[in-house]
PDB file of C-alpha atoms in Angstrom:
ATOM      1  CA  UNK A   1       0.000   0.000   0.000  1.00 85.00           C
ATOM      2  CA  UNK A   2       1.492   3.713  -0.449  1.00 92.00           C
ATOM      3  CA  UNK A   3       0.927   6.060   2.018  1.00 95.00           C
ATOM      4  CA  UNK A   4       2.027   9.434   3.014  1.00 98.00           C
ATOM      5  CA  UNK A   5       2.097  10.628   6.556  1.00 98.00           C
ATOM      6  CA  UNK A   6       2.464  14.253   7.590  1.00 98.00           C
ATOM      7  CA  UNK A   7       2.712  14.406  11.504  1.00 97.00           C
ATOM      8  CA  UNK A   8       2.156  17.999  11.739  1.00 96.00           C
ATOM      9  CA  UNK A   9      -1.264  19.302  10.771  1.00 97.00           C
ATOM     10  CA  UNK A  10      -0.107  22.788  11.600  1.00 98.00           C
ATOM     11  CA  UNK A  11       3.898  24.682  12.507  1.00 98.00           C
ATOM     12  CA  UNK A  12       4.059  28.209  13.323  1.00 98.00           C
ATOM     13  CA  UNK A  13       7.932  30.024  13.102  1.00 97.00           C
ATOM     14  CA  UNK A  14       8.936  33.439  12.888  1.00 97.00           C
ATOM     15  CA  UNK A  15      10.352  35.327   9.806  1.00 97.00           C
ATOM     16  CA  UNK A  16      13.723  34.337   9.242  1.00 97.00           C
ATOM     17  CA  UNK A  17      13.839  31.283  11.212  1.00 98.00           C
ATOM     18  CA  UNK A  18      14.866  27.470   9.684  1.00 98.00           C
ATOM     19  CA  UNK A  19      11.678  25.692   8.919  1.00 97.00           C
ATOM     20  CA  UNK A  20      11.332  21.486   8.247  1.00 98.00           C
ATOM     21  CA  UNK A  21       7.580  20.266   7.849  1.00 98.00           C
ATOM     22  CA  UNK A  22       8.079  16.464   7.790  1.00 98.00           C
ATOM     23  CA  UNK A  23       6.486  13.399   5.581  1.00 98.00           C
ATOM     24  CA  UNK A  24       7.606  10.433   5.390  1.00 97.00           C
ATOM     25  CA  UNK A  25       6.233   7.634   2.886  1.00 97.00           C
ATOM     26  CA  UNK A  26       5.371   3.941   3.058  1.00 96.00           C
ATOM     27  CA  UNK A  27       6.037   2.625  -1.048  1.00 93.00           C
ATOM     28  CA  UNK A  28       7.741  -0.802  -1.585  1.00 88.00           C
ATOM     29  CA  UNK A  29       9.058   0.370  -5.011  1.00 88.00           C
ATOM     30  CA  UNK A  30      11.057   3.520  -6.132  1.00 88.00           C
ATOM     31  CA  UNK A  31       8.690   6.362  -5.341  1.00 90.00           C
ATOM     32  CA  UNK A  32       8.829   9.618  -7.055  1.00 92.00           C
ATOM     33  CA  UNK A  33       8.028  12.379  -4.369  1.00 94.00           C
ATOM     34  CA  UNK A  34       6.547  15.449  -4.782  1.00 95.00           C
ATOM     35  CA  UNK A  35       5.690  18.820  -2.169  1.00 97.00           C
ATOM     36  CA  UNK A  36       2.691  21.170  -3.369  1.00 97.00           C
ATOM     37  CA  UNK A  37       1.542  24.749  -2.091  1.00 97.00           C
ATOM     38  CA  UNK A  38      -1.500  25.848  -1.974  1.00 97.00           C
ATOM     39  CA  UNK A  39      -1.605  29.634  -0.854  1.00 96.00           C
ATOM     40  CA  UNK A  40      -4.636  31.114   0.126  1.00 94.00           C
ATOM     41  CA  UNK A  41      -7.632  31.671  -2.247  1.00 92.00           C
ATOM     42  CA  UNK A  42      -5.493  29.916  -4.979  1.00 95.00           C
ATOM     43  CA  UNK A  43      -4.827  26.587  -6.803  1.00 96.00           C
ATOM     44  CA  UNK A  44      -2.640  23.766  -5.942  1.00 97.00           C
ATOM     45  CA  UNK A  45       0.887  23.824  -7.325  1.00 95.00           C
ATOM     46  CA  UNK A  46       3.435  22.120  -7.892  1.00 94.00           C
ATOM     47  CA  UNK A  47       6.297  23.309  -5.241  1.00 95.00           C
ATOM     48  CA  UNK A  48       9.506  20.759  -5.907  1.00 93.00           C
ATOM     49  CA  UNK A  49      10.032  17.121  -7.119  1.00 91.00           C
ATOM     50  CA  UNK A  50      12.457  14.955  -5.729  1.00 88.00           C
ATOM     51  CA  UNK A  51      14.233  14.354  -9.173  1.00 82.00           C
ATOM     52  CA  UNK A  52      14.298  17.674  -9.801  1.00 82.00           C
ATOM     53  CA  UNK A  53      16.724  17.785  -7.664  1.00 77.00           C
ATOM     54  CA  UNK A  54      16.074  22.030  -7.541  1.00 82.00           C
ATOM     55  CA  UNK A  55      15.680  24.535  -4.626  1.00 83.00           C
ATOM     56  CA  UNK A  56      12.570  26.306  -5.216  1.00 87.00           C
ATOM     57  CA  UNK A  57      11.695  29.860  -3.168  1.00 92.00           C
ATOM     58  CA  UNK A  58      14.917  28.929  -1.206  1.00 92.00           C
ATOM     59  CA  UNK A  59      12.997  25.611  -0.620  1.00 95.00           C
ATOM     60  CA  UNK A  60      14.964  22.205  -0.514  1.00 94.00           C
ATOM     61  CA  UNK A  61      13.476  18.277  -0.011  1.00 94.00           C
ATOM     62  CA  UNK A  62      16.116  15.150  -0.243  1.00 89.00           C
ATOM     63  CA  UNK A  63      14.795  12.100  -0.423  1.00 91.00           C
ATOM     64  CA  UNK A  64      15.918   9.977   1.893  1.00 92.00           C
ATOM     65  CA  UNK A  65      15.067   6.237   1.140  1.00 91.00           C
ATOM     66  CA  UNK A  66      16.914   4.338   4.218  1.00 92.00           C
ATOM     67  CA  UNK A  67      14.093   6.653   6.753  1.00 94.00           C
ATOM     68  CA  UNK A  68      11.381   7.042   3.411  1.00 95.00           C
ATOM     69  CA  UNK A  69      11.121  10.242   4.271  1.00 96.00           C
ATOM     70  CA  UNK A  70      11.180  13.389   2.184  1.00 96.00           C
ATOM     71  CA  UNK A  71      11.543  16.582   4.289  1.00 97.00           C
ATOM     72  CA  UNK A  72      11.176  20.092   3.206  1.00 97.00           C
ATOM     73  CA  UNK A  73      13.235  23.039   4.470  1.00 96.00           C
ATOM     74  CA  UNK A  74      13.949  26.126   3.914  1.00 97.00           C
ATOM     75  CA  UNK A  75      16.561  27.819   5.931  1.00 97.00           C
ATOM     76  CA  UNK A  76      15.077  31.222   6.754  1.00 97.00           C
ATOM     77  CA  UNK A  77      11.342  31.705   6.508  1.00 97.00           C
ATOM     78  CA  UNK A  78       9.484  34.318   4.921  1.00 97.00           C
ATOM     79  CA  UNK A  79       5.968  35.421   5.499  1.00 97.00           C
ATOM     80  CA  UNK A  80       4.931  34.887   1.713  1.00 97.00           C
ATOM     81  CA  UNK A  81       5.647  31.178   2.762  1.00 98.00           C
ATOM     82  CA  UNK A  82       2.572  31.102   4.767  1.00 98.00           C
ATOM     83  CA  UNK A  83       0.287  28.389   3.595  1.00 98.00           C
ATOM     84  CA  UNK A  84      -0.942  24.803   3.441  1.00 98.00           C
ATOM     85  CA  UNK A  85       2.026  21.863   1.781  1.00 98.00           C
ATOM     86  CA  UNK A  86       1.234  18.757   0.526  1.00 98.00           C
ATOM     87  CA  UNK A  87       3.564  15.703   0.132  1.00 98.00           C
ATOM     88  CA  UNK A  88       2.789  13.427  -2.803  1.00 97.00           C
ATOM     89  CA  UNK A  89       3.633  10.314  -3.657  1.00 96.00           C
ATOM     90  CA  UNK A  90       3.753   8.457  -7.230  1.00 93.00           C
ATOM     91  CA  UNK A  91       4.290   4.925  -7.136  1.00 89.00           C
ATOM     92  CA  UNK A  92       4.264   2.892 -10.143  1.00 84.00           C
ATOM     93  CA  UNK A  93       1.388   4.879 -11.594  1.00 87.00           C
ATOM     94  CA  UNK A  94       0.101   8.224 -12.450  1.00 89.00           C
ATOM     95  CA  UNK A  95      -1.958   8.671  -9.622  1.00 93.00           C
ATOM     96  CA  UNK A  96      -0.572  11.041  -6.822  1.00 96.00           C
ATOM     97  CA  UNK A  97      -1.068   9.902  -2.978  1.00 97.00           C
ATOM     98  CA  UNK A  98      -1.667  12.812  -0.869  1.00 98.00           C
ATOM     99  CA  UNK A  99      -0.585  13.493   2.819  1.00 98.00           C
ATOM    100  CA  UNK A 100      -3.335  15.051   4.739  1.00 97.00           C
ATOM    101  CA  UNK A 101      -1.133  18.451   4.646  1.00 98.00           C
ATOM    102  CA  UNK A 102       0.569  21.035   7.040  1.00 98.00           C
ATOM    103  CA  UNK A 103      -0.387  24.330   7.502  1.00 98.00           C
ATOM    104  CA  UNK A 104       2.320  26.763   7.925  1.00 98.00           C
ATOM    105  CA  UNK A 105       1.978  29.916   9.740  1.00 98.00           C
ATOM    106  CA  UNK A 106       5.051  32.546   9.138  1.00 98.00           C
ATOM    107  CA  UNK A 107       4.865  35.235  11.890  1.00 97.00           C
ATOM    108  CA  UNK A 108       5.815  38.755  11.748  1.00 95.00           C
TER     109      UNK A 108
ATOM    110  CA  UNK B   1      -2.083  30.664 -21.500  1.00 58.00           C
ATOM    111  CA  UNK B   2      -5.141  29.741 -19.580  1.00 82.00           C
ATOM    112  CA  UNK B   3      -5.502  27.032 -16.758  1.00 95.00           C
ATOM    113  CA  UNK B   4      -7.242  23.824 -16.081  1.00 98.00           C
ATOM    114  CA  UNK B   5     -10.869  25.243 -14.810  1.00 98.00           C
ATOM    115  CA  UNK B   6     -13.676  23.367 -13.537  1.00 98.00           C
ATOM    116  CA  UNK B   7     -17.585  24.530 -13.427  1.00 97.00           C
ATOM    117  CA  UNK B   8     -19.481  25.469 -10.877  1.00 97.00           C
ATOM    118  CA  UNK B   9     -16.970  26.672  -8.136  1.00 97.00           C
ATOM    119  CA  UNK B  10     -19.609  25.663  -5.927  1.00 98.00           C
ATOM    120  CA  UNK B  11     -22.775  23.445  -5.943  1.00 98.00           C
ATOM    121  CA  UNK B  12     -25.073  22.959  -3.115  1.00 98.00           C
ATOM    122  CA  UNK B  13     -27.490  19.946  -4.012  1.00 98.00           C
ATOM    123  CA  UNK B  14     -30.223  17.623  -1.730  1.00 97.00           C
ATOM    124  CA  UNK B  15     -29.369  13.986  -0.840  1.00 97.00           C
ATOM    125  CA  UNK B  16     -30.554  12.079  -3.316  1.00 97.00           C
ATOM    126  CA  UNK B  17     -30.244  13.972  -6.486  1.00 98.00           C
ATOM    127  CA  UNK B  18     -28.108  13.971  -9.257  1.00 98.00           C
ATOM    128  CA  UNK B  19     -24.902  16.355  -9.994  1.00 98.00           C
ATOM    129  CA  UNK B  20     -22.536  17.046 -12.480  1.00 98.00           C
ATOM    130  CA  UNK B  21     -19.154  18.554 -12.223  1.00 98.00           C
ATOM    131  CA  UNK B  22     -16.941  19.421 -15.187  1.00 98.00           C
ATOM    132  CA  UNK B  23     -13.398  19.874 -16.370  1.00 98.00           C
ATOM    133  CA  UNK B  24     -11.530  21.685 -19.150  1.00 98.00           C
ATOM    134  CA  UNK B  25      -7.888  21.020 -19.441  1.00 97.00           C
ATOM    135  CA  UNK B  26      -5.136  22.840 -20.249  1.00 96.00           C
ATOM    136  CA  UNK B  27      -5.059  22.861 -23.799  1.00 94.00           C
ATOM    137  CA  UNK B  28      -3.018  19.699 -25.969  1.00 92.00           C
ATOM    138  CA  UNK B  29      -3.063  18.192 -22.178  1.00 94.00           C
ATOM    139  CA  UNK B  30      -3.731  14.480 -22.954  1.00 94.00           C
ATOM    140  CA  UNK B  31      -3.802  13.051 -19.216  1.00 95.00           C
ATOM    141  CA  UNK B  32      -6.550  14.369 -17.065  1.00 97.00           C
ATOM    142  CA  UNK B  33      -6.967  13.207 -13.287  1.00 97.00           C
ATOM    143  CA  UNK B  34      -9.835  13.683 -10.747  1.00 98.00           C
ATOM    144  CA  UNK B  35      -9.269  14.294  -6.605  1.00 98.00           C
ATOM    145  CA  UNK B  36     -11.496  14.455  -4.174  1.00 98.00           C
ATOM    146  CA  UNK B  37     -10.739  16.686  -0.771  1.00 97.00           C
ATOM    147  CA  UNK B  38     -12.647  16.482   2.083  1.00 96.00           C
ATOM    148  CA  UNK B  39     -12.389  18.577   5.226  1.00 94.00           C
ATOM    149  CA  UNK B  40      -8.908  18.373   6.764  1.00 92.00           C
ATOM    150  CA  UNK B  41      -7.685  15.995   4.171  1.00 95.00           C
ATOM    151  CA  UNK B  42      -5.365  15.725   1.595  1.00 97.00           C
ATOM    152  CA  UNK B  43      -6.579  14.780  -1.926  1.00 98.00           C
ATOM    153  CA  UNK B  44      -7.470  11.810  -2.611  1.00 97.00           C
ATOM    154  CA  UNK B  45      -7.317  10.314  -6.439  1.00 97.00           C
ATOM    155  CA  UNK B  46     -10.811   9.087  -8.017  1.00 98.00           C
ATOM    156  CA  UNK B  47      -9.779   8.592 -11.588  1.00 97.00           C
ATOM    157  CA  UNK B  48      -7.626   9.371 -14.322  1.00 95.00           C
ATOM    158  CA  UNK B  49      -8.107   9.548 -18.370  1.00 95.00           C
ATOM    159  CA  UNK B  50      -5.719   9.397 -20.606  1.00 94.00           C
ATOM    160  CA  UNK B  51      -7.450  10.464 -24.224  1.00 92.00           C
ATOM    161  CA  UNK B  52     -10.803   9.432 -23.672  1.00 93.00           C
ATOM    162  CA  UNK B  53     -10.314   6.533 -21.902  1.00 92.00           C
ATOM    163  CA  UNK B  54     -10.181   5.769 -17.994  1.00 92.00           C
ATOM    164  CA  UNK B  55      -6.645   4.383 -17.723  1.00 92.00           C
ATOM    165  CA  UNK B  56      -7.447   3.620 -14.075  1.00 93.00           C
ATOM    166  CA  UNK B  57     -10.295   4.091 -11.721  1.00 95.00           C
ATOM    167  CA  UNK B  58      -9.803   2.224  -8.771  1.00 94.00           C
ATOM    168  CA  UNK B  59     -10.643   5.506  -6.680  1.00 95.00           C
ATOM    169  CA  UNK B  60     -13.684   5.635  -7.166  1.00 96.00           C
ATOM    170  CA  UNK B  61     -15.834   5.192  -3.896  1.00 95.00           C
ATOM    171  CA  UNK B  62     -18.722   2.692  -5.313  1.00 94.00           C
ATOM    172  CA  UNK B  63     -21.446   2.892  -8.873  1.00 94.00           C
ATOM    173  CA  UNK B  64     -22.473   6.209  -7.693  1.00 97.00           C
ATOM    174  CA  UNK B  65     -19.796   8.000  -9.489  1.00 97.00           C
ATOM    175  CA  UNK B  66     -18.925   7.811 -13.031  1.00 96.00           C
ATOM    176  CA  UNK B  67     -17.023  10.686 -15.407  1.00 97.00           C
ATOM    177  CA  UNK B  68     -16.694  10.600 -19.031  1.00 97.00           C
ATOM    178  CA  UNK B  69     -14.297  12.361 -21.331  1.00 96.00           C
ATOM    179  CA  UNK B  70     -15.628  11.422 -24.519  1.00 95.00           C
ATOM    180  CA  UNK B  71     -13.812  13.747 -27.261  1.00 93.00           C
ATOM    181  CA  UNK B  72     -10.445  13.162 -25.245  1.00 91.00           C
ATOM    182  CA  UNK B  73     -10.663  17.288 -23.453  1.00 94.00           C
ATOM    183  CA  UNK B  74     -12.988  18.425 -21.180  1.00 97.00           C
ATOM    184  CA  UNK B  75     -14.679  16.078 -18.910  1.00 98.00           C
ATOM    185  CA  UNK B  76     -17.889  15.597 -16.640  1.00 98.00           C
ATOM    186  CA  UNK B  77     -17.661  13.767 -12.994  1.00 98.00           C
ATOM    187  CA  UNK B  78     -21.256  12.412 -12.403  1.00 98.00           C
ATOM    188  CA  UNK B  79     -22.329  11.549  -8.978  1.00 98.00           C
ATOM    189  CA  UNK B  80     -25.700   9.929  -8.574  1.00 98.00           C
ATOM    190  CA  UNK B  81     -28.101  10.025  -5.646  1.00 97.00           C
ATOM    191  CA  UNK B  82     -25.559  12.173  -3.707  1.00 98.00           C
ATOM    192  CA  UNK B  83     -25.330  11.317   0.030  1.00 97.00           C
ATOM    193  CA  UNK B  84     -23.825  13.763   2.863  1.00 97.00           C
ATOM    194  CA  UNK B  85     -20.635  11.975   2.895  1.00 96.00           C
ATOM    195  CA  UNK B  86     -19.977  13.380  -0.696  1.00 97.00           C
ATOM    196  CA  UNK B  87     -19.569  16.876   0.358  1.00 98.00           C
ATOM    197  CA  UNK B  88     -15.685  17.540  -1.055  1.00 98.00           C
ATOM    198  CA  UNK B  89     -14.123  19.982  -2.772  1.00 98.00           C
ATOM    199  CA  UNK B  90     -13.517  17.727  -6.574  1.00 98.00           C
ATOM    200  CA  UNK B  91     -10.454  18.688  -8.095  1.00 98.00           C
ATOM    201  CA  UNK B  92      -9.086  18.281 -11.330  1.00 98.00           C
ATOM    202  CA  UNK B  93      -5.800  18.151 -12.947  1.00 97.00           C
ATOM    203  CA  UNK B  94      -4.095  17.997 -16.336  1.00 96.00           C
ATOM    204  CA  UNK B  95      -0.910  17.078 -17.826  1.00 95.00           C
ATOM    205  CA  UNK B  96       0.717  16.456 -21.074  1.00 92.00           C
ATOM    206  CA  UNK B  97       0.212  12.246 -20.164  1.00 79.00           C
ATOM    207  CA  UNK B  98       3.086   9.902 -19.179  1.00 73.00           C
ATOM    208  CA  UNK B  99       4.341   9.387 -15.762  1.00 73.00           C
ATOM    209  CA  UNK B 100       6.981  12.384 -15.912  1.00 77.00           C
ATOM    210  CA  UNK B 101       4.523  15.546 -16.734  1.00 86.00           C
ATOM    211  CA  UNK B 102       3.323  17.593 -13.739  1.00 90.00           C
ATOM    212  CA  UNK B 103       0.134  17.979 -13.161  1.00 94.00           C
ATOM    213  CA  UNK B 104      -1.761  20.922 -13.357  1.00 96.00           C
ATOM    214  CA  UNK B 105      -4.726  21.807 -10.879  1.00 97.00           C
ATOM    215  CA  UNK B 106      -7.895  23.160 -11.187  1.00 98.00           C
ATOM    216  CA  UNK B 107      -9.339  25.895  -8.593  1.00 97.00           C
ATOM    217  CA  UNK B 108     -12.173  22.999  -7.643  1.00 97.00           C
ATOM    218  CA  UNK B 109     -15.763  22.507  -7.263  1.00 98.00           C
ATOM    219  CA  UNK B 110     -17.092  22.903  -3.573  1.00 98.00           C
ATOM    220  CA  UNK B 111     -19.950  20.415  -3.461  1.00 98.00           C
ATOM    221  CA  UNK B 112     -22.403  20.292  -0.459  1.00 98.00           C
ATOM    222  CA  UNK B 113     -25.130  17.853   0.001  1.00 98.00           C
ATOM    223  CA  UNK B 114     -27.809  18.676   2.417  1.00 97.00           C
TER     224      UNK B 114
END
């Protein structure tokens, strides 16, 4: 079965501070992973792809197969970072499995 | 160029009745996906066309939902005698097909079933 698990439903930093919001997968396979944004009042995006292998918004994820987990940082936060991210998982097929998200709150 | 959009935004319907919720893709996109979202959730995958044929739809909950893409672009997710329970925001994606293409999101269709 694939799975996604994001522990924390919600993380609140201040500006400038290092943020991590966690997931970690469950995939017997090679998984491709995958973090989405969704700001408020807009669509769900694409954020970064693990084979990418590309910091996005100063935004980084490594995959890390030995703990299946795919972490995403970002070493100083910025308020425009506020919002709710998604890990994905694709396994084998073109269907995306969705953690239940993390809401991020950047602080003034 | 222009997004994947989806019709209504919203839709407020009675249990029991019939709905329809539909998709246009981004233009020349070949692959075209359907999520649901419920409260507090992540999405979670119904179905997913590539041309005009379902190429796998092992999300979908039971008989009650069905979608068609017949000409291969936009597409129509039916849901039949609508319970409570399906009150989701339905998303849809698109993408130019084959397991490396992103996929594109729709803004979604809030239903609500009273």
């Amino acid at each position: 079965a694939q799975r996604v698990t994001q522990p924390e439903k919600l993380l609140s930093v201040f500006k400038g501070a290092p943020v991590e919001l966690k997931c970690n997968y469950s995939y017997s396979g090679s998984p491709e992973l995958f973090w989405y944004v969704q700001y408020s009042r807009q669509r769900l995006q694409l954020l970064l792809r693990h084979i990418s292998r590309e910091s996005i918004k100063g935004f980084t994820a490594d995959l890390n197969k030995g703990e299946t987990s795919f972490h995403l940082k970002k070493p100083f936060a910025q308020e425009e970072d506020s919002a709710m991210y998604y890990c994905a998982l694709k396994g084998g097929s073109e269907k995306l499995v969705f953690g239940k998200g993390t809401k991020l709150t950047v602080n003034p | 160029g222009a997004g994947v959009s989806q019709t209504p935004s919203n839709k407020v319907t009675e249990k029991g009745k019939y709905v329809e919720l539909r998709c246009d893709p981004i233009s020349g996109h070949t692959a075209l996906y359907w999520y649901r979202q419920s409260l507090g959730q992540g999405p979670e995958f119904l179905i997913y066309f590539q041309g005009t044929g379902a190429a796998d739809d092992s999300g979908l909950p039971n008989d009650r939902f069905f979608a068609v893409r017949p000409e291969g672009s936009v597409s129509t997710l039916k849901i039949q005698r609508t319970e409570r329970g399906d009150s989701a925001v339905y998303l849809c994606a698109s993408s130019q097909g084959g397991y490396a293409y992103e996929q594109y999101f729709g803004p979604g269709t809030r239903l609500t079933v009273t």
